[in-house]
Coordinates of C-alpha atoms and ligand atoms in Angstrom, one line a residue:
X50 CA -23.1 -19.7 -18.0
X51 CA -19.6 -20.6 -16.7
X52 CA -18.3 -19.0 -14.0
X53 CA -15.2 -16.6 -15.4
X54 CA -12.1 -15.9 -13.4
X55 CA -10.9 -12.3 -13.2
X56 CA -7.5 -11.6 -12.8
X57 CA -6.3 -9.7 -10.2
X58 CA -3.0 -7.1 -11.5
X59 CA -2.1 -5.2 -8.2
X60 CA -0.3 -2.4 -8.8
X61 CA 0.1 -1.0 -5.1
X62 CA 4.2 -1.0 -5.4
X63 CA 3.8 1.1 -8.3
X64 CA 1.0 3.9 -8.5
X65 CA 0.1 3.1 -4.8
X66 CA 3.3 4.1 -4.2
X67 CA 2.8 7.5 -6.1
X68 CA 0.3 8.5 -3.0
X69 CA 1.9 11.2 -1.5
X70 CA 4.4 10.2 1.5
X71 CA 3.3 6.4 0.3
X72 CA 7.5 5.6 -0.6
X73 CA 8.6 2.3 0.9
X74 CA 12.1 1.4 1.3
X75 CA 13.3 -2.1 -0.7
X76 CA 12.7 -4.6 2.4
X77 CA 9.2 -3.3 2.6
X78 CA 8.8 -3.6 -0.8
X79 CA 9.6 -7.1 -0.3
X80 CA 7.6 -7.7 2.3
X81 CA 4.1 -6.3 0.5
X82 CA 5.4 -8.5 -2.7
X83 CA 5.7 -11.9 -0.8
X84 CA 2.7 -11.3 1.1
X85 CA 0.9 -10.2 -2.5
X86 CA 2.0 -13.1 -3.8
X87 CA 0.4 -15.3 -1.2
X88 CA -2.9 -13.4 -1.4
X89 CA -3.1 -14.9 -4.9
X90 CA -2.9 -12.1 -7.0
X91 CA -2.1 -13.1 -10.5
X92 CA 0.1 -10.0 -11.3
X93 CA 2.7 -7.8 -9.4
X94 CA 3.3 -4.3 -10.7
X95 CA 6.6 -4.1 -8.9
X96 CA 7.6 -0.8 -10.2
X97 CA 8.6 1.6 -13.2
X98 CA 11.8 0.1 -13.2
X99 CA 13.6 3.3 -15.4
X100 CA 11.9 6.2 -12.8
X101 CA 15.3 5.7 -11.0
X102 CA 18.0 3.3 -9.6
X103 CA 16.0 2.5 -6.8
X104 CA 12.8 1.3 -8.3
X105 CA 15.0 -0.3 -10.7
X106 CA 16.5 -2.5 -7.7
X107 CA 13.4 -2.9 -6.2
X108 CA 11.7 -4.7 -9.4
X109 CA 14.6 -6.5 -9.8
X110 CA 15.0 -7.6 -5.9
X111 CA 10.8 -8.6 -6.3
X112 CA 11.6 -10.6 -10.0
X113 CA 14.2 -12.6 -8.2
X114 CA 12.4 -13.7 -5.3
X115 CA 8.8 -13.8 -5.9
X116 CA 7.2 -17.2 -7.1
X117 CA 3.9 -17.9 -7.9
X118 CA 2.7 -14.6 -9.6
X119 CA 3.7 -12.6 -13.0
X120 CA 6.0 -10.1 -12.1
X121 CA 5.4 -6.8 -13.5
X122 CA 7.6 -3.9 -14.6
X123 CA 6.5 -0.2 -16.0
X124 CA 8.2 0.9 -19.4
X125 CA 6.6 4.4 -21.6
X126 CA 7.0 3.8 -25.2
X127 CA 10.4 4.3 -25.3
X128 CA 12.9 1.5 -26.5
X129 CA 15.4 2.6 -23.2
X130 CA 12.8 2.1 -20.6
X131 CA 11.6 -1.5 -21.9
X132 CA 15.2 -2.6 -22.0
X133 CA 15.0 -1.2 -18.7
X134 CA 12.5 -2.6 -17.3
X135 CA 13.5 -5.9 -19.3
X136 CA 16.9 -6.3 -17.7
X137 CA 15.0 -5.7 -13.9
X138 CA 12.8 -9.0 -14.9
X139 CA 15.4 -10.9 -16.0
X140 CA 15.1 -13.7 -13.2
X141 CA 11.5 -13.4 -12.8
X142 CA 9.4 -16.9 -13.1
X143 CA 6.8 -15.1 -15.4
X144 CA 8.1 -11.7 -16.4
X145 CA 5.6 -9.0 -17.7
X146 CA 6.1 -5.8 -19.5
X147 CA 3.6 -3.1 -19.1
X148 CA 4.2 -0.4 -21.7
X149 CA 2.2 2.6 -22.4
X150 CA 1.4 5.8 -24.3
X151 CA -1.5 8.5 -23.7
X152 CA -4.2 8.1 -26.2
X153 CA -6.8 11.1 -26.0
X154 CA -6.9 14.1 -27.7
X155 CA -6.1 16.3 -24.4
X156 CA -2.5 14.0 -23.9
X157 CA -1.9 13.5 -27.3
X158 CA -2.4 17.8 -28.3
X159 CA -1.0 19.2 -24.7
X160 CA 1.4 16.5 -23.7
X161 CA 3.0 14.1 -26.3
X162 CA 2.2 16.2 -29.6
X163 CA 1.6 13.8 -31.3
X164 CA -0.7 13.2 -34.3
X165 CA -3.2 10.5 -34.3
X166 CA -0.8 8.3 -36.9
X167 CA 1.2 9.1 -34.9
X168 CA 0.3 7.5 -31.8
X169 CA -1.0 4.6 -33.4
X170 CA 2.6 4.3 -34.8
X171 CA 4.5 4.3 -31.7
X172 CA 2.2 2.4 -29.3
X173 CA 2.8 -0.4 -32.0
X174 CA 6.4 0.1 -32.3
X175 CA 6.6 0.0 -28.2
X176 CA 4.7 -3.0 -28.2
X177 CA 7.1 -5.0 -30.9
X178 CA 10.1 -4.1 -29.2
X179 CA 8.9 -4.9 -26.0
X180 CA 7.6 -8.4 -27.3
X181 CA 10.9 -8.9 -28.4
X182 CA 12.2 -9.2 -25.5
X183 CA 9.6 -10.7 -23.1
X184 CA 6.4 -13.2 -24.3
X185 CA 4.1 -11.3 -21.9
X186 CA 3.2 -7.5 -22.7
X187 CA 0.5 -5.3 -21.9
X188 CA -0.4 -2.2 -23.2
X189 CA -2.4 0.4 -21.6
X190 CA -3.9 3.3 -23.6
X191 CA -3.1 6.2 -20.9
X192 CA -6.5 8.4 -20.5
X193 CA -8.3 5.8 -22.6
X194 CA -11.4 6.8 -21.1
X195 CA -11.0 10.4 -22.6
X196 CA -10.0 9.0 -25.9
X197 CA -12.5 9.3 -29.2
X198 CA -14.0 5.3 -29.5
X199 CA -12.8 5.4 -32.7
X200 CA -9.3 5.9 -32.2
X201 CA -9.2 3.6 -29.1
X202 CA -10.4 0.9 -31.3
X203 CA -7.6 1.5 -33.8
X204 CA -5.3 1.5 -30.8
X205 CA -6.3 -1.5 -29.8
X206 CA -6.3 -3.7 -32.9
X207 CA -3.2 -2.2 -33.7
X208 CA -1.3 -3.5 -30.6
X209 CA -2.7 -6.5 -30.4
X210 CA -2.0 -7.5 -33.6
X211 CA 1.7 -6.5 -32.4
X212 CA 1.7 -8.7 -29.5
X213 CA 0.2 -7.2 -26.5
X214 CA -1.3 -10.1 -24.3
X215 CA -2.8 -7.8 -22.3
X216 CA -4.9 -4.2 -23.5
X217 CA -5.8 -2.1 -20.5
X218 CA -8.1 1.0 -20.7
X219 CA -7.7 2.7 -17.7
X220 CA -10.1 5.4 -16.5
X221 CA -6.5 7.7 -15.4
X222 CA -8.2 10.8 -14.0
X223 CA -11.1 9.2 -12.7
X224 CA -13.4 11.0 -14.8
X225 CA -15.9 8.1 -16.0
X226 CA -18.9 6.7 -15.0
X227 CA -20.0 2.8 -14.7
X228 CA -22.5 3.2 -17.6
X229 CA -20.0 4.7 -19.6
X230 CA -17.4 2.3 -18.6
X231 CA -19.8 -0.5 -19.6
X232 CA -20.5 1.4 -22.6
X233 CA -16.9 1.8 -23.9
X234 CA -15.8 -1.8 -22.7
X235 CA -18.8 -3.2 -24.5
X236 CA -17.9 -1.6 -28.0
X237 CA -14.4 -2.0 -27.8
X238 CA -15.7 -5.4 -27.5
X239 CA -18.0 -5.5 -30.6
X240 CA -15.7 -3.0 -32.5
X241 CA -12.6 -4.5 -32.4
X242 CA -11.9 -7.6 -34.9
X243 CA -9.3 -9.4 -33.3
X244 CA -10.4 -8.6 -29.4
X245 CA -10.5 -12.2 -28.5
X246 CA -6.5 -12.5 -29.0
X247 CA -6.0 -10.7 -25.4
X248 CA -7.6 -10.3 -22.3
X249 CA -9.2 -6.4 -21.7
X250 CA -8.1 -5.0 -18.3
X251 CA -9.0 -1.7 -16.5
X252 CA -7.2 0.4 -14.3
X253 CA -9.6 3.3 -12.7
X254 CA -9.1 6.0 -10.5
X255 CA -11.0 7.1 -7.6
X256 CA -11.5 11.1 -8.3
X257 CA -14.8 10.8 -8.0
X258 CA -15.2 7.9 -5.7
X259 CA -16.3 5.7 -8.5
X260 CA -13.4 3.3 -9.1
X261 CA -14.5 0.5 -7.7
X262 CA -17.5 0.6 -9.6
X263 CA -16.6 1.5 -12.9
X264 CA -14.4 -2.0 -12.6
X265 CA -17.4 -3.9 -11.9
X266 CA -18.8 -2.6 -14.2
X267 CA -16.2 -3.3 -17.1
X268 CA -16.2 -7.0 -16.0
X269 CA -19.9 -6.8 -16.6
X270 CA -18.8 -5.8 -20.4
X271 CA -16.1 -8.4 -20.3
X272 CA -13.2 -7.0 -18.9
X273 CA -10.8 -10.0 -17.8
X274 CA -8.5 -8.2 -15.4
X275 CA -8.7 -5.5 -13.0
X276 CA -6.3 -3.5 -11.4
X277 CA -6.1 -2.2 -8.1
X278 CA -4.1 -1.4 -5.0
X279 CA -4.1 -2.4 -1.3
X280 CA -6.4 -0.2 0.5
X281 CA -7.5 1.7 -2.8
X282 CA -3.6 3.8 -2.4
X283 CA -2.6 5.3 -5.7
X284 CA -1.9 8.6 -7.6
X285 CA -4.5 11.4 -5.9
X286 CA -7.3 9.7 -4.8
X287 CA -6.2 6.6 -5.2
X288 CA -6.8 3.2 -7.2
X289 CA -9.5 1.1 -7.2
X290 CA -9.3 -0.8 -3.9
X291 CA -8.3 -4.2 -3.9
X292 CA -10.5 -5.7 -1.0
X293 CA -13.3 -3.8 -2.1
X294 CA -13.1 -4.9 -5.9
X295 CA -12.4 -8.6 -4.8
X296 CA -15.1 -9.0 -2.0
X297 CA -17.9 -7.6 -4.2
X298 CA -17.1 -9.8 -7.4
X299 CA -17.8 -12.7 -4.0
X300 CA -20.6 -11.3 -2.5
X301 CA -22.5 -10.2 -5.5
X302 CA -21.5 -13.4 -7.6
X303 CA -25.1 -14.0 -8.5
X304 CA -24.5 -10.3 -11.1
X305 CA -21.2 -10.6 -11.9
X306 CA -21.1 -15.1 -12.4
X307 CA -17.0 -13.8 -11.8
X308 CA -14.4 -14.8 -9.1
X309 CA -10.5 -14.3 -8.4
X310 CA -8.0 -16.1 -7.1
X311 CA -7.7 -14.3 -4.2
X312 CA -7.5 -15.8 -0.6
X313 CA -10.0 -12.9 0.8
X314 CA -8.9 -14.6 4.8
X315 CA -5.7 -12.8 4.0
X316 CA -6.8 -9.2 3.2
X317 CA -7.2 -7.8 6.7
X318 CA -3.4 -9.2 7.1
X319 CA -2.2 -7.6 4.5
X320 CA -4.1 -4.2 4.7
X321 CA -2.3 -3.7 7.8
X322 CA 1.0 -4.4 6.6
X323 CA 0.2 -2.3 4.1
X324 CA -0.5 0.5 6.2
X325 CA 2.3 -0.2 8.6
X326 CA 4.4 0.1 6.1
X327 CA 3.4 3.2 4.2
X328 CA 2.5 4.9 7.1
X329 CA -0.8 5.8 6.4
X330 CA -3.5 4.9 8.3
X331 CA -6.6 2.6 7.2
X332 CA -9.9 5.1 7.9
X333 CA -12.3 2.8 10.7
X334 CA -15.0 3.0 8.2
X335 CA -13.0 1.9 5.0
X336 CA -15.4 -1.1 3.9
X337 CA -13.9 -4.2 3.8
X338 CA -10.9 -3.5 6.3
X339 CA -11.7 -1.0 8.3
X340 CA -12.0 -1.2 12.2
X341 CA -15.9 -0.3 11.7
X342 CA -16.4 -2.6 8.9
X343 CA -18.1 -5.1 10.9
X344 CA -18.8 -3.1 14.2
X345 CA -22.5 -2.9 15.3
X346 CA -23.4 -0.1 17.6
X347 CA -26.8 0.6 17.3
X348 CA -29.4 -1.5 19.6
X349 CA -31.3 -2.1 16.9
X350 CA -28.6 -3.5 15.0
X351 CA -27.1 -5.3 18.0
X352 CA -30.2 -7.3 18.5
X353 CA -30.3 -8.1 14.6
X354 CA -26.9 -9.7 15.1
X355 CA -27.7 -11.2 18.2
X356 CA -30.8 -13.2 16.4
X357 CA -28.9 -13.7 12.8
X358 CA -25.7 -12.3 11.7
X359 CA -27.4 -12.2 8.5
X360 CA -29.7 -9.8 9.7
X361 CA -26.9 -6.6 9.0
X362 CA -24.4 -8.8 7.6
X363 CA -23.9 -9.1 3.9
X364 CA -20.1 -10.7 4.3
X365 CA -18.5 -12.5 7.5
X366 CA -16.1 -10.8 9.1
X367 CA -13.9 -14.1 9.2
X368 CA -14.4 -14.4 5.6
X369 CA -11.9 -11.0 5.2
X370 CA -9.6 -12.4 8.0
X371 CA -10.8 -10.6 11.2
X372 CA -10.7 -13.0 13.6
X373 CA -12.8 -12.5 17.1
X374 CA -10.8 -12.6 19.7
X375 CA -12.5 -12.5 23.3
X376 CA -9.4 -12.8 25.4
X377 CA -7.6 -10.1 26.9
X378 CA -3.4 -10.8 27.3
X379 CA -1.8 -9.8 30.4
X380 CA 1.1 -9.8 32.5
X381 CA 1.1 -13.3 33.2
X382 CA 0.2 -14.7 29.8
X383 CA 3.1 -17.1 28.3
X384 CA 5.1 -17.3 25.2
X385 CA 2.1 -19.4 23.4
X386 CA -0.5 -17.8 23.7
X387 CA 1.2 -14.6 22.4
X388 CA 2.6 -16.6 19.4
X389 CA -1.4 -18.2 19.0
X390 CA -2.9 -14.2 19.3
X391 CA -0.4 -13.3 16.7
X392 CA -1.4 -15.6 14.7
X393 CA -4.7 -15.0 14.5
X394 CA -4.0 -11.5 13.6
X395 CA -2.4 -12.4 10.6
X396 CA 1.5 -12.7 11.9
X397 CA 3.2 -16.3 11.9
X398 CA 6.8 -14.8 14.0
X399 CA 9.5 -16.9 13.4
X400 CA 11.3 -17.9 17.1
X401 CA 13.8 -14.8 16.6
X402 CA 10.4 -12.4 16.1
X403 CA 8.5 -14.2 18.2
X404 CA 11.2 -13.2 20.9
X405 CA 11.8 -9.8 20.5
X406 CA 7.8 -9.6 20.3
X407 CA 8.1 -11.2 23.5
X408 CA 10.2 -8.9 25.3
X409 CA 8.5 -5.9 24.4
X410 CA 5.2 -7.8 25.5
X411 CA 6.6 -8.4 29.3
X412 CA 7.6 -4.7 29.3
X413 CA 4.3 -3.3 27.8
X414 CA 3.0 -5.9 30.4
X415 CA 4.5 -3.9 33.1
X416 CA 2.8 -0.5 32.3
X417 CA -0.4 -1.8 31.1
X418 CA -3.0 -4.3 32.8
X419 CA -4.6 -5.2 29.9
X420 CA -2.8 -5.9 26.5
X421 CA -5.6 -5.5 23.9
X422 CA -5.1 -6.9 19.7
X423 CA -4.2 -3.6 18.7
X424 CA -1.1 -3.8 21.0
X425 CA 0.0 -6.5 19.8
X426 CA -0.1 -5.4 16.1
X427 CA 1.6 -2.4 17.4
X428 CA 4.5 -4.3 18.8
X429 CA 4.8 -6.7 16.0
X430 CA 4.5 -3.3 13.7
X431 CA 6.8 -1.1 15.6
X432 CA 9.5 -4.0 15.2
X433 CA 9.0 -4.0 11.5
X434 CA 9.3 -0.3 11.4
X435 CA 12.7 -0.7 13.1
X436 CA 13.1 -3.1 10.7
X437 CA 13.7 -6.1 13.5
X438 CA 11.0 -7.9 11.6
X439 CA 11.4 -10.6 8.7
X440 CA 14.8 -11.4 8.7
X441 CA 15.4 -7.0 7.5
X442 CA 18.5 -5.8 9.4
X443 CA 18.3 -3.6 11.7
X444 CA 20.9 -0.5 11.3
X445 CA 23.8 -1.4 13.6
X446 CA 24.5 2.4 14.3
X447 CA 21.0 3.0 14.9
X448 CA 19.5 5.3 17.2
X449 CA 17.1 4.7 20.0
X450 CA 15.8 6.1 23.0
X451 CA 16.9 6.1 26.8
X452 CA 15.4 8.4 29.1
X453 CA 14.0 12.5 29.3
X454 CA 12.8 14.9 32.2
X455 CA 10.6 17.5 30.8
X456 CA 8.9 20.3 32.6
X457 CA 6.2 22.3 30.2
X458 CA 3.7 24.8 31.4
X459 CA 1.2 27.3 30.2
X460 CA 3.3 30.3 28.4
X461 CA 6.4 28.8 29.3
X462 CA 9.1 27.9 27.4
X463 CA 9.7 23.9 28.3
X464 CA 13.2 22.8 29.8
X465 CA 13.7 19.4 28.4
X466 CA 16.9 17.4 29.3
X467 CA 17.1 14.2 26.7
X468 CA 18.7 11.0 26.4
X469 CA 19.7 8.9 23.4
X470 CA 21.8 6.6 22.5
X471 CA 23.4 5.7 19.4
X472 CA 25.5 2.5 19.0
X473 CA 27.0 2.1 22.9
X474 CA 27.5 5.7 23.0
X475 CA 25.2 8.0 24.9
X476 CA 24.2 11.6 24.4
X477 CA 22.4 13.8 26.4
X478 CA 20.9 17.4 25.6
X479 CA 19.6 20.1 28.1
X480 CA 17.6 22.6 26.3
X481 CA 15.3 25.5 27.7
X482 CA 13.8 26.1 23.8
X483 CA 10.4 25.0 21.6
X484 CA 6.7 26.3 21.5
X485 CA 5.5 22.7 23.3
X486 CA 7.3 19.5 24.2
X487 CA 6.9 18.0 20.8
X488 CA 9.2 21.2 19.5
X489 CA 11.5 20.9 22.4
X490 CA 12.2 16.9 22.0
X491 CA 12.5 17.3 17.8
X492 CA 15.6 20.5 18.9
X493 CA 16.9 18.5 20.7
X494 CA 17.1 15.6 18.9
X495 CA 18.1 18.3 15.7
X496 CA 21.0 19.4 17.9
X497 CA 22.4 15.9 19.0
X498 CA 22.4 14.4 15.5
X499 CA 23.4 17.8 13.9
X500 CA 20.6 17.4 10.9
X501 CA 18.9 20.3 9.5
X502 CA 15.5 18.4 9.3
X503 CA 11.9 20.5 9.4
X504 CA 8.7 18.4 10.8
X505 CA 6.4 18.0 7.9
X506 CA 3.7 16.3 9.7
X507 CA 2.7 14.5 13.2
X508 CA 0.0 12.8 13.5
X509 CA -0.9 11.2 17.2
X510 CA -3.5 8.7 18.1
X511 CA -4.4 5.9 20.7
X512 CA -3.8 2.2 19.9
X513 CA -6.7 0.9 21.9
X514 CA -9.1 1.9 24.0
X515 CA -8.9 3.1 28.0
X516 CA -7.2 5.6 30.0
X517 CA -3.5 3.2 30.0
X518 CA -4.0 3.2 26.2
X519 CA -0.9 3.5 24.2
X520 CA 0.2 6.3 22.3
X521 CA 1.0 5.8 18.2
X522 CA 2.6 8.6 16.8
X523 CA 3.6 8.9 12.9
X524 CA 5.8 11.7 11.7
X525 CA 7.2 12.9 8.2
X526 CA 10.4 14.6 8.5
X527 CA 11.8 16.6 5.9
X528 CA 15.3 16.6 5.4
X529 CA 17.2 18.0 2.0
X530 CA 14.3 17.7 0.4
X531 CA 13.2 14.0 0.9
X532 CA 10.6 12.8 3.0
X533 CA 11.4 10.2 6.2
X534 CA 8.5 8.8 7.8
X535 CA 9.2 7.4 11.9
X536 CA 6.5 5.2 13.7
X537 CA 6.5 5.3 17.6
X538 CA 4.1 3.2 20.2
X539 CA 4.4 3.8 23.7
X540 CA 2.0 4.4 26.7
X541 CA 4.1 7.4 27.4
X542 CA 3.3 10.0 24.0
X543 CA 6.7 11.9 25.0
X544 CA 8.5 8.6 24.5
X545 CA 6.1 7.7 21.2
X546 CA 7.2 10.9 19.4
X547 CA 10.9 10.7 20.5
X548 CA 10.9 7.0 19.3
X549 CA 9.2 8.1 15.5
X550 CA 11.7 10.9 15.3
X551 CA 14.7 8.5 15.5
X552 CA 13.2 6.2 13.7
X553 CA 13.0 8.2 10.7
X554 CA 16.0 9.7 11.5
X555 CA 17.5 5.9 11.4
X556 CA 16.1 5.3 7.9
X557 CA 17.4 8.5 6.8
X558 CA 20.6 6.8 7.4
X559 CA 19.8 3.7 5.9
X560 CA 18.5 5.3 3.2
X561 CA 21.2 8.0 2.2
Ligands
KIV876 O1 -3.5 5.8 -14.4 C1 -2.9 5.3 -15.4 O2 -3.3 5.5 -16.6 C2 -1.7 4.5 -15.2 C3 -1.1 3.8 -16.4 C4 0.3 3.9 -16.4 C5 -1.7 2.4 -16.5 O3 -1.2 4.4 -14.1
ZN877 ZN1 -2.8 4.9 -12.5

C-alpha cells in the first residue's frame, strides 16, 4: 500500500497559547511561526484573529511574513469573526479559515441552544460565507467526540458539500479513547457519502493523557491531518504533542505506512524556543525532547548502549536534533567555536547575536570554569527574553541591573541596598523590609519603579550541573490584572531574580 502523508496543522499559537501563563508577545509569536514554518509543518494556526486586537495583529504580522506553510486564522460561526479573521489573512501565501460550532448534545442544550436543525443550519451557513471569502476552509465540529454518530455525519456531509476542505473532529475535553476514536473516524468514513471531497483531521486533548494516541489512532481509520502543539501546550492539559505525534508516525511506520513533512532534526530546536519563550519549562522526562529522553543511567542499560545503541534505543537521539557534544567551553575558547556550539544546539546567530552572545560568554567565562550547553542556551535565551535576539528591539528605556549589598539572617528582617538603572539614569533603594531576600529585592524594585505589582509565581532552578552552576529563575508578576513573565540567568540567584523582575517589568512597558 502507498505510503500516505499526514499533515501536520500546528496550532501552538493558538490553543497552546490558551495554557495558562503560555501568552507570547507579537515578536515571539514571530519567532515560533518562522521557526514552525521551517520545521515543515503544513498549517499555522496563528490565532483567533477576533479574540482581540492583539491576536488580530499577530495573525496578520504571521500572514504577511510567513512562506512556505498555510496560514491559519480562528473564526466561530459568526459572519463578523470570519471577516475578521479574513481581513488578518489577507497577505498570506495560502490563507486558511478555520470556523467552528459545538456539535454535541451537552454544547448544543447548555451552551449554544440550539436545536439540532439548527446547528446543522449554521455550521453550513458559516462554512459558505467563509468560502466566500477564502478557497481554503476547515470546519471543526466542537466536542465532536461527544456528539450522537448520527448527527456528526449530517454535520459533516452538510459542510462539505458547502465547501469545507478540511472536517476536523476534535476530541475537545479529552474524554475519548483510541478504540473509540478509531471507531468514530472509521464510520464517519463509511457513513458519510461524499467523505472523499476533504481530508478528516483530529484535534485531541490530553485530559486523560491519551492525545497522542487517540491521533494515531484516527490516522489508522484514515484521518489525513493531525493537529497538535509544540511540547503538547494547549487549553488544560494540553494538545496532542507535536514531537511525540510526529516521531511515532516515524518510528512505528511499519503500523501506521504514514509520514509528515516534518524535519524531526529541528524539534529539539524548536521545543526550546518554545519553552523559552512561553516560559514554561520542558519536564526532563517529556519523551521526545526532554533532557532524559535519551539519558541512560542504569549499568545495565549503560552497558546495552555501550554494545548497541539499539539495545535501549528505539529512536537516535540525533534523529530529534540532540546533538552530542563532548567538549566543555571555557575562558579561553574563541569566537568560532562558540558560534560552531551554537550551532549545534539549534541557533545559527547572526554577527550582531553572535556578539552580544559573545560578551556575555567572556563575562560568564569569568565566574565559571566550565561553560556547559545549557549555558549557552541560557545566554542565547536570556538575550531573546530581553528581546536582543532576532533582529526584536530591545526597549530603549529599559531597565537592568547594576549592583546590591544584602545582609539576611535567621528571624531577621534583611537590609537590602539596590541598584538599577534605567536608560543612563541610576536609582538606588535602601530598604530594611521583606520576609527573605526575594521579598526584599521585589519592594524594592516595587518602590523604585512605583508599580503596584504582586508576585504570582517564582520558580528557581540550576542551568547545569556543579557547585558554580547558574541560577535560572522565572517569575509571573501580576500587575492590574495581567500577567508579565521575567527570565533571569546568573551564577549569583540574587542577581537571577533581580534580572527576571525587570525583565517583566520591561515587557510590561513594552506591552502597555
Ligand atoms: O478543542 C477544540 O475543540 C478546539 C476547536 C476550536 C478546534 O480547540
Ligand atoms: Zn482545542
Amino acid at each position: 500500500m502507498l505510503m500516505r502523508t499526514i499533515k501536520i496543522f500546528d496550532t501552538t499559537l493558538r490553543d497552546g497559547e490558551q495554557s495558562p501563563g503560555a501568552s507570547m508577545n507579537l515578536s515571539e509569536k514571530l519567532k515560533v511561526a518562522a521557526a514552525l514554518a521551517d520545521l515543515g509543518v503544513d498549517v499555522i494556526e496563528a490565532g483567533f484573529a477576533i479574540a482581540s486586537p492583539g491576536d488580530f495583529e499577530s495573525v496578520q504580522a504571521v500572514a504577511n511574513s510567513i512562506k512556505g506553510s498555510s496560514i491559519c486564522s480562528l473564526a466561530r460561526c459568526v459572519e463578523k469573526d470570519i471577516e475578521t479573521a479574513a481581513k488578518a489573512l489577507e497577505n498570506a501565501e495560502q490563507p486558511r479559515i478555520h470556523v467552528f460550532l459545538a456539535t454535541s448534545p451537552i454544547h448544543r442544550e447548555h451552551k449554544l441552544r440550539m436545536t439540532p436543525e439548527r446547528n446543522i443550519e449554521s455550521a453550513v451557513a458559516g462554512v459558505k460565507f467563509a468560502r466566500n471569502l477564502c478557497p481554503d476552509i476547515e470546519f471543526s465540529a466542537e466536542d465532536a467526540t461527544r456528539t450522537e454518530i448520527e448527527h456528526l455525519c449530517r454535520v459533516v456531509e452538510a459542510v462539505i458539500e458547502a465547501g469545507a476542505t478540511t472536517v476536523n473532529i476534535p476530541d475537545t475535553v479529552g474524554y475519548s479513547t483510541p478504540s473509540e476514536m478509531y471507531e468514530r473516524i472509521r464510520s464517519l468514513f463509511e457513513r458519510v457519502p461524499n467523505i472523499d471531497k476533504a481530508v478528516i483531521s483530529v484535534h485531541n486533548h490530553n485530559d486523560l493523557g491519551m492525545a497522542v494516541a487517540t491521533s494515531l489512532a484516527a490516522v489508522q481509520a484514515g484521518a489525513g491531518q493531525v493537529e497538535c502543539t509544540i511540547n503538547g501546550l494547549g487549553e488544560r492539559a494540553g494538545n496532542c504533542s507535536l514531537e511525540e505525534i510526529v516521531m511515532a508516525l516515524k518510528t512505528r511506520n511499519d503500523i501506521y505506512n504514514a509520514t509528515t513533512r516534518i524535519i524531526t532534526q529541528k524539534l529539539v530546536p524548536i521545543s526550546r524556543l518554545v519553552s523559552t519563550v512561553t516560559g514554561l519549562k520542558v519536564p526532563r522526562n517529556k519523551a521526545i525532547v526532554g533532557q532524559n529522553a535519551f539519558a541512560h543511567e542504569s549499568g545495565i542499560h549503560q552497558d546495552g548502549m555501550l554494545k548497541h545503541p539499539t539495545t535501549y534505543e528505539i529512536m537516535s537521539p540525533a534523529d530529534v536534533g540532540f546533538l552530542k557534544t563532548d567538549l566543555v567551553l571555557g575562558k579561553h575558547s574563541g569566537r568560532a567555536a562558540l558560534a560552531d556550539r551554537a550551532k549545534t544546539l539549534g541557533y545559527e546567530l547572526d554577527a550582531e547575536l553572535l556578539s552580544k552572545v559573545f560578551e556575555e560568554f567572556k563575562k560568564l567565562a569569568d565566574r565559571k570554569k566550565n561553560i556547559y550547553d545549557e549555558d549557552i542556551l541560557a545566554l542565547i535565551e536570556q538575550l531573546i527574553h530581553e528581546g536582543q535576539a532576532g533582529g526584536v528591539p530591545k526597549v530603549s528605556s529599559g531597565w537592568s541591573f547594576v549592583s546590591y549589598n544584602l545582609h539576611c539572617q535567621t528571624d531577621k528582617t534583611p537590609t537590602l541596598m539596590l541598584k538599577i538603572r534605567r536608560g543612563e539614569q541610576e536609582y538606588t533603594k535602601e530598604i530594611n523590609a521583606g520576609d527573605g531576600p526575594i521579598d526584599s529585592i521585589f519592594l524594592a524594585i516595587r518602590d523604585i519603579t512605583g508599580l503596584d505589582m504582586s508576585v504570582k509565581e517564582f520558580r528557581a532552578q540550576s542551568v547545569s550541573a556543579g557547585e558554580d552552576a547558574q541560577g535560572d529563575v522565572t517569575i509571573l508578576i501580576d500587575y492590574k490584572g495581567e500577567t508579565y513573565r521575567g527570565h533571569g540567568v546568573s551564577t549569583d540567584t540574587i542577581e537571577a531574580t533581580t534580572v527576571a523582575i525587570l525583565n517583566a517589568v520591561n515587557r510590561m512597558a513594552e506591552t502597555r
